mmCIF file of C-alpha atoms in Angstrom:
data_model
loop_
_atom_site.group_PDB
_atom_site.id
_atom_site.type_symbol
_atom_site.label_atom_id
_atom_site.label_comp_id
_atom_site.label_asym_id
_atom_site.label_seq_id
_atom_site.Cartn_x
_atom_site.Cartn_y
_atom_site.Cartn_z
ATOM 1 C CA MET A 1 86.404 127.105 89.913
ATOM 2 C CA LEU A 2 84.985 124.097 91.375
ATOM 3 C CA ARG A 3 87.371 121.960 91.046
ATOM 4 C CA ARG A 4 89.564 124.328 92.875
ATOM 5 C CA LEU A 5 87.130 124.674 95.617
ATOM 6 C CA LEU A 6 86.665 120.821 96.862
ATOM 7 C CA VAL A 7 90.042 119.906 96.442
ATOM 8 C CA ALA A 8 90.795 123.388 98.930
ATOM 9 C CA VAL A 9 87.605 121.954 101.087
ATOM 10 C CA ALA A 10 89.272 117.893 101.154
ATOM 11 C CA LEU A 11 92.474 119.368 102.695
ATOM 12 C CA LEU A 12 90.544 121.187 105.715
ATOM 13 C CA PHE A 13 88.860 117.934 106.565
ATOM 14 C CA VAL A 14 92.284 116.255 107.525
ATOM 15 C CA THR A 15 93.506 117.689 110.625
ATOM 16 C CA ALA A 16 94.004 114.459 112.675
ATOM 17 C CA ALA A 17 96.201 111.503 112.262
ATOM 18 C CA PRO A 18 95.498 108.406 113.012
ATOM 19 C CA SER A 19 97.172 106.120 116.391
ATOM 20 C CA ALA A 20 98.531 103.111 115.594
ATOM 21 C CA HIS A 21 97.121 102.225 119.486
ATOM 22 C CA ALA A 22 93.855 103.721 118.572
ATOM 23 C CA ASP A 23 91.778 100.782 117.978
ATOM 24 C CA PRO A 24 90.135 100.242 113.996
ATOM 25 C CA GLY A 25 86.404 102.486 114.523
ATOM 26 C CA VAL A 26 87.301 104.618 116.599
ATOM 27 C CA LEU A 27 86.388 108.949 115.724
ATOM 28 C CA LEU A 28 89.687 110.534 115.972
ATOM 29 C CA GLU A 29 87.568 114.514 114.211
ATOM 30 C CA GLN A 30 83.750 115.079 114.233
ATOM 31 C CA ARG A 31 82.521 118.490 112.300
ATOM 32 C CA PRO A 32 79.456 119.137 111.793
ATOM 33 C CA THR A 33 78.459 119.739 108.897
ATOM 34 C CA THR A 34 75.537 120.477 105.515
ATOM 35 C CA VAL A 35 74.597 118.258 103.074
ATOM 36 C CA PHE A 36 72.697 119.752 99.889
ATOM 37 C CA VAL A 37 70.705 118.141 97.880
ATOM 38 C CA GLY A 38 70.941 120.476 94.200
ATOM 39 C CA PRO A 39 70.590 124.118 96.014
ATOM 40 C CA PHE A 40 68.712 122.981 98.839
ATOM 41 C CA PRO A 41 70.025 121.716 102.190
ATOM 42 C CA ALA A 42 69.018 118.680 102.558
ATOM 43 C CA PRO A 43 66.835 118.508 106.322
ATOM 44 C CA VAL A 44 69.590 115.680 108.271
ATOM 45 C CA LYS A 45 72.033 116.849 111.180
ATOM 46 C CA ALA A 46 74.749 115.245 109.360
ATOM 47 C CA TRP A 47 78.773 115.879 110.203
ATOM 48 C CA HIS A 48 81.541 115.108 108.762
ATOM 49 C CA LEU A 49 83.913 112.090 110.025
ATOM 50 C CA LEU A 50 87.756 111.231 110.198
ATOM 51 C CA TYR A 51 88.113 107.780 111.948
ATOM 52 C CA ARG A 52 90.758 105.164 112.247
ATOM 53 C CA SER A 53 91.009 102.060 109.996
ATOM 54 C CA THR A 54 92.888 99.913 108.520
ATOM 55 C CA SER A 55 94.665 99.694 105.271
ATOM 56 C CA ALA A 56 95.300 96.391 103.276
ATOM 57 C CA THR A 57 98.119 95.237 104.069
ATOM 58 C CA GLY A 58 97.505 96.179 108.147
ATOM 59 C CA GLU A 59 98.319 99.513 109.138
ATOM 60 C CA PRO A 60 96.074 102.381 110.768
ATOM 61 C CA ASN A 61 95.302 104.480 108.332
ATOM 62 C CA ALA A 62 92.713 107.547 108.490
ATOM 63 C CA VAL A 63 89.690 107.497 106.512
ATOM 64 C CA SER A 64 86.796 110.533 105.977
ATOM 65 C CA GLY A 65 83.132 110.359 105.900
ATOM 66 C CA THR A 66 79.884 112.090 106.333
ATOM 67 C CA LEU A 67 77.301 110.567 109.007
ATOM 68 C CA LEU A 68 73.222 111.774 107.794
ATOM 69 C CA VAL A 69 70.778 111.390 110.473
ATOM 70 C CA PRO A 70 67.005 112.301 110.099
ATOM 71 C CA ALA A 71 65.873 115.339 112.456
ATOM 72 C CA THR A 72 63.035 113.333 113.389
ATOM 73 C CA PRO A 73 63.400 111.271 116.195
ATOM 74 C CA TRP A 74 63.567 107.348 115.687
ATOM 75 C CA LEU A 75 60.138 105.615 117.572
ATOM 76 C CA ARG A 76 59.758 102.321 116.579
ATOM 77 C CA GLY A 77 60.935 101.228 118.998
ATOM 78 C CA GLY A 78 65.129 99.342 119.708
ATOM 79 C CA PRO A 79 68.397 101.584 118.188
ATOM 80 C CA ARG A 80 67.575 103.325 115.130
ATOM 81 C CA PRO A 81 68.898 100.983 112.251
ATOM 82 C CA LEU A 82 72.301 102.119 110.334
ATOM 83 C CA ILE A 83 73.665 101.626 106.709
ATOM 84 C CA SER A 84 77.102 101.717 106.281
ATOM 85 C CA TYR A 85 77.533 103.231 102.214
ATOM 86 C CA ALA A 86 80.091 102.306 100.132
ATOM 87 C CA VAL A 87 79.710 104.673 97.101
ATOM 88 C CA GLY A 88 80.594 103.123 93.378
ATOM 89 C CA THR A 89 83.986 104.947 91.385
ATOM 90 C CA HIS A 90 84.032 108.092 92.270
ATOM 91 C CA GLY A 91 87.636 109.186 90.932
ATOM 92 C CA LEU A 92 90.997 109.510 92.773
ATOM 93 C CA GLY A 93 91.212 112.923 92.555
ATOM 94 C CA ASP A 94 90.520 114.281 96.489
ATOM 95 C CA GLN A 95 87.308 116.984 95.013
ATOM 96 C CA CYS A 96 85.782 113.660 94.155
ATOM 97 C CA ALA A 97 85.200 112.791 98.225
ATOM 98 C CA PRO A 98 81.714 111.611 98.383
ATOM 99 C CA SER A 99 81.853 113.991 100.915
ATOM 100 C CA ASN A 100 82.767 117.062 99.020
ATOM 101 C CA LEU A 101 80.390 116.234 96.783
ATOM 102 C CA LEU A 102 77.765 115.985 99.135
ATOM 103 C CA ALA A 103 79.021 119.275 100.681
ATOM 104 C CA HIS A 104 78.269 120.636 97.435
ATOM 105 C CA GLY A 105 74.820 118.944 96.202
ATOM 106 C CA ILE A 106 76.388 117.084 93.104
ATOM 107 C CA GLU A 107 76.556 113.423 94.835
ATOM 108 C CA ASN A 108 75.091 111.302 92.388
ATOM 109 C CA GLU A 109 74.171 108.428 94.712
ATOM 110 C CA SER A 110 71.808 110.891 96.833
ATOM 111 C CA ALA A 111 68.485 108.936 95.459
ATOM 112 C CA LEU A 112 69.459 105.804 97.069
ATOM 113 C CA LEU A 113 70.671 107.433 100.277
ATOM 114 C CA ALA A 114 67.323 109.273 100.585
ATOM 115 C CA GLN A 115 66.001 106.046 100.017
ATOM 116 C CA ALA A 116 67.906 104.919 103.288
ATOM 117 C CA LEU A 117 67.576 108.341 104.803
ATOM 118 C CA SER A 118 62.940 108.129 103.970
ATOM 119 C CA GLN A 119 62.827 105.353 106.303
ATOM 120 C CA GLY A 120 64.370 107.435 109.358
ATOM 121 C CA TRP A 121 67.884 104.941 109.021
ATOM 122 C CA ALA A 122 70.907 106.954 109.377
ATOM 123 C CA VAL A 123 73.405 106.656 107.063
ATOM 124 C CA VAL A 124 77.285 106.946 107.060
ATOM 125 C CA VAL A 125 78.840 107.727 104.049
ATOM 126 C CA THR A 126 82.471 106.250 103.586
ATOM 127 C CA ASP A 127 85.360 108.501 101.238
ATOM 128 C CA TYR A 128 87.441 105.192 101.293
ATOM 129 C CA GLU A 129 91.261 105.440 101.706
ATOM 130 C CA GLY A 130 93.195 108.477 100.470
ATOM 131 C CA LEU A 131 90.168 109.921 98.917
ATOM 132 C CA GLY A 132 89.869 113.327 100.927
ATOM 133 C CA THR A 133 92.705 112.276 102.406
ATOM 134 C CA PRO A 134 96.632 111.841 102.119
ATOM 135 C CA GLY A 135 97.975 109.630 99.773
ATOM 136 C CA THR A 136 96.692 107.619 96.053
ATOM 137 C CA HIS A 137 92.887 106.985 96.771
ATOM 138 C CA THR A 138 93.643 102.843 96.598
ATOM 139 C CA TYR A 139 90.877 102.313 94.238
ATOM 140 C CA ALA A 140 89.123 99.043 93.476
ATOM 141 C CA VAL A 141 91.975 97.522 96.420
ATOM 142 C CA GLY A 142 89.004 95.557 98.512
ATOM 143 C CA ARG A 143 90.350 94.416 101.956
ATOM 144 C CA SER A 144 91.183 98.213 102.138
ATOM 145 C CA GLU A 145 87.435 99.122 100.580
ATOM 146 C CA GLY A 146 85.972 96.579 103.282
ATOM 147 C CA ARG A 147 87.879 97.664 106.366
ATOM 148 C CA ALA A 148 86.674 101.610 105.852
ATOM 149 C CA VAL A 149 83.312 100.444 105.308
ATOM 150 C CA LEU A 150 82.754 98.536 108.653
ATOM 151 C CA ASP A 151 85.170 101.034 110.764
ATOM 152 C CA ALA A 152 82.537 104.173 109.201
ATOM 153 C CA ALA A 153 79.668 102.261 110.824
ATOM 154 C CA ARG A 154 82.143 101.739 114.120
ATOM 155 C CA ALA A 155 83.071 105.607 114.258
ATOM 156 C CA ALA A 156 79.367 106.824 113.502
ATOM 157 C CA SER A 157 78.298 104.911 116.484
ATOM 158 C CA ARG A 158 80.872 107.388 118.693
ATOM 159 C CA VAL A 159 79.664 110.406 117.520
ATOM 160 C CA THR A 160 77.827 113.131 119.880
ATOM 161 C CA GLY A 161 74.871 114.346 119.277
ATOM 162 C CA ALA A 162 74.357 111.146 116.665
ATOM 163 C CA GLY A 163 71.599 109.360 118.884
ATOM 164 C CA LEU A 164 73.558 105.954 117.350
ATOM 165 C CA SER A 165 74.148 102.629 119.653
ATOM 166 C CA PRO A 166 77.090 100.572 118.770
ATOM 167 C CA ALA A 167 74.668 97.328 119.614
ATOM 168 C CA GLY A 168 72.225 98.844 117.188
ATOM 169 C CA PRO A 169 71.398 96.768 113.697
ATOM 170 C CA VAL A 170 74.027 97.357 110.574
ATOM 171 C CA GLY A 171 73.464 97.813 107.450
ATOM 172 C CA VAL A 172 75.776 97.596 104.639
ATOM 173 C CA PHE A 173 74.824 98.746 101.198
ATOM 174 C CA GLY A 174 77.547 99.542 97.776
ATOM 175 C CA TYR A 175 76.597 98.487 93.909
ATOM 176 C CA SER A 176 79.604 98.402 91.387
ATOM 177 C CA GLN A 177 83.356 99.614 93.700
ATOM 178 C CA GLY A 178 80.955 99.938 96.363
ATOM 179 C CA GLY A 179 79.896 96.574 94.765
ATOM 180 C CA GLN A 180 83.157 95.198 96.489
ATOM 181 C CA ALA A 181 83.183 97.150 98.858
ATOM 182 C CA ALA A 182 80.416 95.767 100.669
ATOM 183 C CA ALA A 183 81.018 92.079 100.112
ATOM 184 C CA TRP A 184 84.476 93.303 101.104
ATOM 185 C CA ALA A 185 82.590 94.180 104.605
ATOM 186 C CA ALA A 186 80.508 90.860 104.675
ATOM 187 C CA GLU A 187 83.581 88.119 104.261
ATOM 188 C CA LEU A 188 85.963 90.657 106.923
ATOM 189 C CA GLN A 189 83.251 91.382 109.437
ATOM 190 C CA ALA A 190 82.931 88.349 111.924
ATOM 191 C CA THR A 191 87.433 88.420 112.283
ATOM 192 C CA TYR A 192 87.542 92.354 111.881
ATOM 193 C CA ALA A 193 84.774 93.630 113.306
ATOM 194 C CA PRO A 194 82.779 90.745 115.785
ATOM 195 C CA SER A 195 81.141 93.234 118.039
ATOM 196 C CA LEU A 196 79.324 95.032 115.034
ATOM 197 C CA ASN A 197 75.875 94.218 114.596
ATOM 198 C CA VAL A 198 75.706 93.472 110.749
ATOM 199 C CA VAL A 199 72.487 92.109 110.200
ATOM 200 C CA GLY A 200 72.479 92.508 106.140
ATOM 201 C CA VAL A 201 74.504 93.420 103.133
ATOM 202 C CA ALA A 202 73.341 94.645 100.351
ATOM 203 C CA ALA A 203 76.341 94.570 97.236
ATOM 204 C CA GLY A 204 75.675 94.757 93.059
ATOM 205 C CA GLY A 205 77.181 94.643 90.060
ATOM 206 C CA VAL A 206 80.802 93.315 92.310
ATOM 207 C CA PRO A 207 84.048 93.522 90.872
ATOM 208 C CA ALA A 208 84.769 89.922 92.249
ATOM 209 C CA ASP A 209 87.517 88.657 90.642
ATOM 210 C CA LEU A 210 89.502 90.904 89.316
ATOM 211 C CA ASN A 211 91.669 88.825 86.295
ATOM 212 C CA ALA A 212 88.575 88.273 85.233
ATOM 213 C CA VAL A 213 87.356 91.930 84.532
ATOM 214 C CA PHE A 214 90.600 92.871 83.460
ATOM 215 C CA ALA A 215 90.080 90.564 80.504
ATOM 216 C CA SER A 216 86.900 91.754 80.237
ATOM 217 C CA ASN A 217 87.836 95.640 79.798
ATOM 218 C CA ASP A 218 91.264 95.258 78.178
ATOM 219 C CA GLY A 219 90.766 97.105 74.876
ATOM 220 C CA GLY A 220 87.615 98.379 76.234
ATOM 221 C CA ALA A 221 85.693 101.736 76.089
ATOM 222 C CA ALA A 222 85.807 102.230 79.474
ATOM 223 C CA PHE A 223 89.747 101.017 79.811
ATOM 224 C CA GLY A 224 90.607 103.953 82.023
ATOM 225 C CA LEU A 225 89.560 102.131 84.495
ATOM 226 C CA VAL A 226 91.557 99.602 84.749
ATOM 227 C CA LEU A 227 94.874 102.337 85.108
ATOM 228 C CA GLY A 228 92.513 103.713 87.609
ATOM 229 C CA ALA A 229 92.794 100.237 89.482
ATOM 230 C CA ALA A 230 96.001 99.713 88.779
ATOM 231 C CA THR A 231 96.954 103.054 89.898
ATOM 232 C CA GLY A 232 94.955 102.275 93.627
ATOM 233 C CA TYR A 233 96.830 98.972 93.612
ATOM 234 C CA ALA A 234 100.112 100.499 92.991
ATOM 235 C CA ALA A 235 98.968 102.531 96.426
ATOM 236 C CA ALA A 236 98.668 99.807 97.931
ATOM 237 C CA TYR A 237 101.006 97.387 97.595
ATOM 238 C CA PRO A 238 104.393 99.215 96.898
ATOM 239 C CA ASP A 239 106.091 95.063 96.239
ATOM 240 C CA VAL A 240 103.925 94.927 92.203
ATOM 241 C CA PRO A 241 106.136 96.931 89.967
ATOM 242 C CA PHE A 242 104.233 99.944 88.351
ATOM 243 C CA ALA A 243 105.480 103.212 88.788
ATOM 244 C CA SER A 244 108.760 101.473 88.062
ATOM 245 C CA ILE A 245 107.404 99.514 83.763
ATOM 246 C CA LEU A 246 105.453 102.625 82.603
ATOM 247 C CA ASN A 247 106.135 103.911 79.753
ATOM 248 C CA ASP A 248 106.129 108.213 78.491
ATOM 249 C CA ARG A 249 102.466 107.656 77.457
ATOM 250 C CA GLY A 250 101.805 105.594 80.569
ATOM 251 C CA ARG A 251 103.554 108.402 82.962
ATOM 252 C CA GLU A 252 101.427 110.908 81.481
ATOM 253 C CA ALA A 253 98.411 108.462 81.618
ATOM 254 C CA VAL A 254 98.458 107.870 85.106
ATOM 255 C CA ALA A 255 99.065 111.245 86.178
ATOM 256 C CA ARG A 256 95.581 112.007 84.436
ATOM 257 C CA VAL A 257 93.604 109.588 85.693
ATOM 258 C CA SER A 258 95.222 109.720 89.761
ATOM 259 C CA LYS A 259 93.470 113.262 90.004
ATOM 260 C CA ALA A 260 89.954 112.559 87.459
ATOM 261 C CA CYS A 261 86.359 111.392 89.169
ATOM 262 C CA THR A 262 84.959 109.022 87.494
ATOM 263 C CA VAL A 263 83.468 110.340 83.880
ATOM 264 C CA GLU A 264 87.545 111.874 83.303
ATOM 265 C CA LEU A 265 88.375 108.251 84.578
ATOM 266 C CA GLY A 266 86.820 106.107 82.328
ATOM 267 C CA ALA A 267 87.368 108.221 79.701
ATOM 268 C CA ALA A 268 91.344 108.367 79.679
ATOM 269 C CA ALA A 269 92.084 105.888 77.673
ATOM 270 C CA PRO A 270 89.210 105.115 74.862
ATOM 271 C CA PHE A 271 89.773 101.405 73.930
ATOM 272 C CA ALA A 272 93.898 100.888 74.763
ATOM 273 C CA HIS A 273 95.479 98.100 76.086
ATOM 274 C CA LEU A 274 97.328 97.874 78.961
ATOM 275 C CA GLN A 275 100.480 96.970 77.081
ATOM 276 C CA ASP A 276 100.285 99.964 75.446
ATOM 277 C CA PHE A 277 101.929 101.607 78.467
ATOM 278 C CA VAL A 278 104.187 99.878 79.482
ATOM 279 C CA THR A 279 107.867 98.550 79.527
ATOM 280 C CA VAL A 280 107.292 95.213 79.632
ATOM 281 C CA PRO A 281 104.878 92.463 78.306
ATOM 282 C CA ASP A 282 102.161 91.091 80.633
ATOM 283 C CA PRO A 283 102.212 92.971 83.331
ATOM 284 C CA ILE A 284 99.229 91.469 85.099
ATOM 285 C CA HIS A 285 100.233 88.457 84.921
ATOM 286 C CA GLU A 286 103.529 89.164 86.479
ATOM 287 C CA PRO A 287 103.780 86.857 90.162
ATOM 288 C CA ARG A 288 103.537 90.103 92.473
ATOM 289 C CA TRP A 289 100.686 91.276 91.026
ATOM 290 C CA GLN A 290 99.067 88.011 90.862
ATOM 291 C CA ALA A 291 99.730 87.689 94.517
ATOM 292 C CA ARG A 292 98.043 91.193 95.862
ATOM 293 C CA LEU A 293 95.051 90.377 93.243
ATOM 294 C CA ALA A 294 94.943 86.804 95.096
ATOM 295 C CA GLU A 295 94.690 88.706 98.652
ATOM 296 C CA ASN A 296 91.532 90.433 96.343
ATOM 297 C CA TYR A 297 89.683 87.659 95.078
ATOM 298 C CA LEU A 298 86.169 87.219 97.142
ATOM 299 C CA GLY A 299 84.323 84.567 97.757
ATOM 300 C CA THR A 300 86.629 81.558 99.883
ATOM 301 C CA THR A 301 85.009 82.832 102.902
ATOM 302 C CA ALA A 302 81.430 83.159 103.419
ATOM 303 C CA PRO A 303 79.560 86.517 105.195
ATOM 304 C CA LYS A 304 77.805 85.629 108.120
ATOM 305 C CA PRO A 305 75.496 88.224 107.547
ATOM 306 C CA PRO A 306 72.660 87.709 104.969
ATOM 307 C CA VAL A 307 74.100 88.834 101.492
ATOM 308 C CA TYR A 308 71.362 89.910 99.194
ATOM 309 C CA LEU A 309 73.407 89.549 95.302
ATOM 310 C CA TYR A 310 72.695 91.156 92.662
ATOM 311 C CA HIS A 311 74.291 92.333 88.533
ATOM 312 C CA GLY A 312 72.551 93.409 85.312
ATOM 313 C CA THR A 313 72.197 90.574 82.854
ATOM 314 C CA LEU A 314 74.409 92.657 79.824
ATOM 315 C CA ASP A 315 76.666 94.890 82.435
ATOM 316 C CA GLU A 316 79.972 95.829 79.666
ATOM 317 C CA LEU A 317 82.298 96.369 82.946
ATOM 318 C CA ILE A 318 81.821 93.711 85.254
ATOM 319 C CA PRO A 319 81.055 90.890 83.377
ATOM 320 C CA PHE A 320 77.563 89.152 84.399
ATOM 321 C CA SER A 321 79.915 85.535 84.704
ATOM 322 C CA VAL A 322 81.492 87.220 87.546
ATOM 323 C CA GLY A 323 78.394 87.614 89.709
ATOM 324 C CA THR A 324 77.111 84.625 88.831
ATOM 325 C CA ALA A 325 80.617 82.541 89.917
ATOM 326 C CA LEU A 326 81.127 85.122 93.253
ATOM 327 C CA ARG A 327 76.697 83.299 94.197
ATOM 328 C CA ASP A 328 77.999 80.418 93.630
ATOM 329 C CA ARG A 329 81.446 79.853 95.338
ATOM 330 C CA TRP A 330 80.005 81.749 98.240
ATOM 331 C CA LYS A 331 76.851 79.345 98.392
ATOM 332 C CA ALA A 332 79.191 76.404 98.283
ATOM 333 C CA VAL A 333 81.261 77.458 101.835
ATOM 334 C CA GLY A 334 77.955 78.127 103.747
ATOM 335 C CA ALA A 335 77.114 81.615 102.980
ATOM 336 C CA LYS A 336 73.090 82.661 102.694
ATOM 337 C CA VAL A 337 72.179 84.989 99.327
ATOM 338 C CA THR A 338 69.806 85.944 98.038
ATOM 339 C CA TRP A 339 70.777 85.973 94.382
ATOM 340 C CA GLN A 340 68.470 88.713 92.148
ATOM 341 C CA GLU A 341 69.188 89.206 88.468
ATOM 342 C CA PHE A 342 68.340 91.658 86.400
ATOM 343 C CA PRO A 343 67.758 90.558 82.651
ATOM 344 C CA LEU A 344 68.505 93.129 79.400
ATOM 345 C CA LEU A 345 70.333 95.886 82.401
ATOM 346 C CA GLU A 346 73.626 96.680 81.460
ATOM 347 C CA HIS A 347 75.791 97.757 84.015
ATOM 348 C CA ILE A 348 74.282 101.422 85.585
ATOM 349 C CA GLY A 349 71.274 100.473 84.430
ATOM 350 C CA GLY A 350 72.179 97.543 87.374
ATOM 351 C CA VAL A 351 71.828 99.972 90.310
ATOM 352 C CA SER A 352 68.533 102.239 89.072
ATOM 353 C CA ILE A 353 66.923 98.904 88.639
ATOM 354 C CA GLY A 354 68.668 97.317 91.188
ATOM 355 C CA GLY A 355 70.181 99.939 94.120
ATOM 356 C CA PRO A 356 66.648 100.252 95.233
ATOM 357 C CA ALA A 357 65.396 97.056 95.246
ATOM 358 C CA ALA A 358 68.531 95.917 97.705
ATOM 359 C CA MET A 359 67.680 98.567 99.767
ATOM 360 C CA THR A 360 64.241 97.579 100.491
ATOM 361 C CA TRP A 361 65.801 94.021 101.229
ATOM 362 C CA LEU A 362 67.932 95.439 103.398
ATOM 363 C CA GLY A 363 64.528 96.887 105.449
ATOM 364 C CA THR A 364 63.118 93.294 105.966
ATOM 365 C CA LYS A 365 66.298 93.101 107.846
ATOM 366 C CA PHE A 366 66.471 95.490 110.884
#
C-alpha cells in the first residue's frame, strides 16, 4: 500500500515540461509541502520543486527536488547559506525519490539534513534525473547528477517566499552516489554554473572510476548495484548496447532493479556476475561502453571550489584505492583538496562517522 501511495505522489509531482529555451536552473514549479521526521512534521518551511536541468548528453530535462528552510530568521549577517544535498543510492523506482521519502518521514539521511538545518542553513535535495519524474533514473551517471545538484541550488534561490539570495554562499554535500554527484558538481561548476557562489564541496565514498568499481563488485554481495548502474547508463546513453544483449535472466533482473529501492536493489543478484545476464562476452569493455564510462571518470579537471574528500579504509563497495586515486589526480591538476581517511570503516560506517565531520567542514566555508 505504501509503495503504491508513494508512486502516486511521484506522478502528481510532475506537471511541467522543460523548455529548451529556459536556462538551466530555472524554476518550473514550486509547491508548499510538509516534511516529516518519522510521524512528526519537521519544523521547517518546505517546497517541492521542479526545475530545468541538463542531461548527460546536453539535452534539457526537468528534475524534481525539495527545498527546506529553517523557520527561524537568519540573523548572522549576509544571505542565508544553502546546502545542495546529493543523496546516496536510493534506487531506481520513482517511489524511492528523496522528495517522496521526506514527505512520508522515511528518508534515511534525515540526520545529516537535520545537522545542516540546525545551523540555520537552507537545504535543497535533488531527486536526480528520472527519479520521481518521467523516464528511467540515470543512476551512477555523474555528468547528469552533477548538473542536477548545481541546478537545484540555482532553482532554490528563485523560490518565492524562501528568502534565499542568488549570490548567497552554497555548499555541496554528498556520499556514495551522492559523493559522485557532489564531485561532478565540483568539476562542472566553473563552466556549467559559473555565477553560483559555491564555497565548498564535501564528497565521500566517491565512485570516481566506474571500471574499478565494477571490477570490485562483479561477483560481489551487492552486485545488484552494478545492474542498476548499467540500467542508468543505458537510459542516459541510448548508443550503449544493453537491452539488446540481455538474456532471459538479464531481462527479468533489470525489470526488477528498475523498480527497486536501495536494499532491494543491492540484494537483487547477490554474488552474480555481469556475464550471467548477457549474451555477449565482456560487455563492459565494448568500445561504446568504455567511451561513456570515460566521460564520467573523475579527476581530470580541477574543481574551482575547495573540496573535502573522505573515504573509509575498509569500504567494501567503493574501494579505498578509488578514493585515494581521485585525491591524487585532483591534487596533480591543482585542486584544493582536504583529504580525510577513516581507518577500519566500511561503506556505511564511512558516512555515519565521516558525514557529520564533512558537514562541519562545510560550515567553516560559510
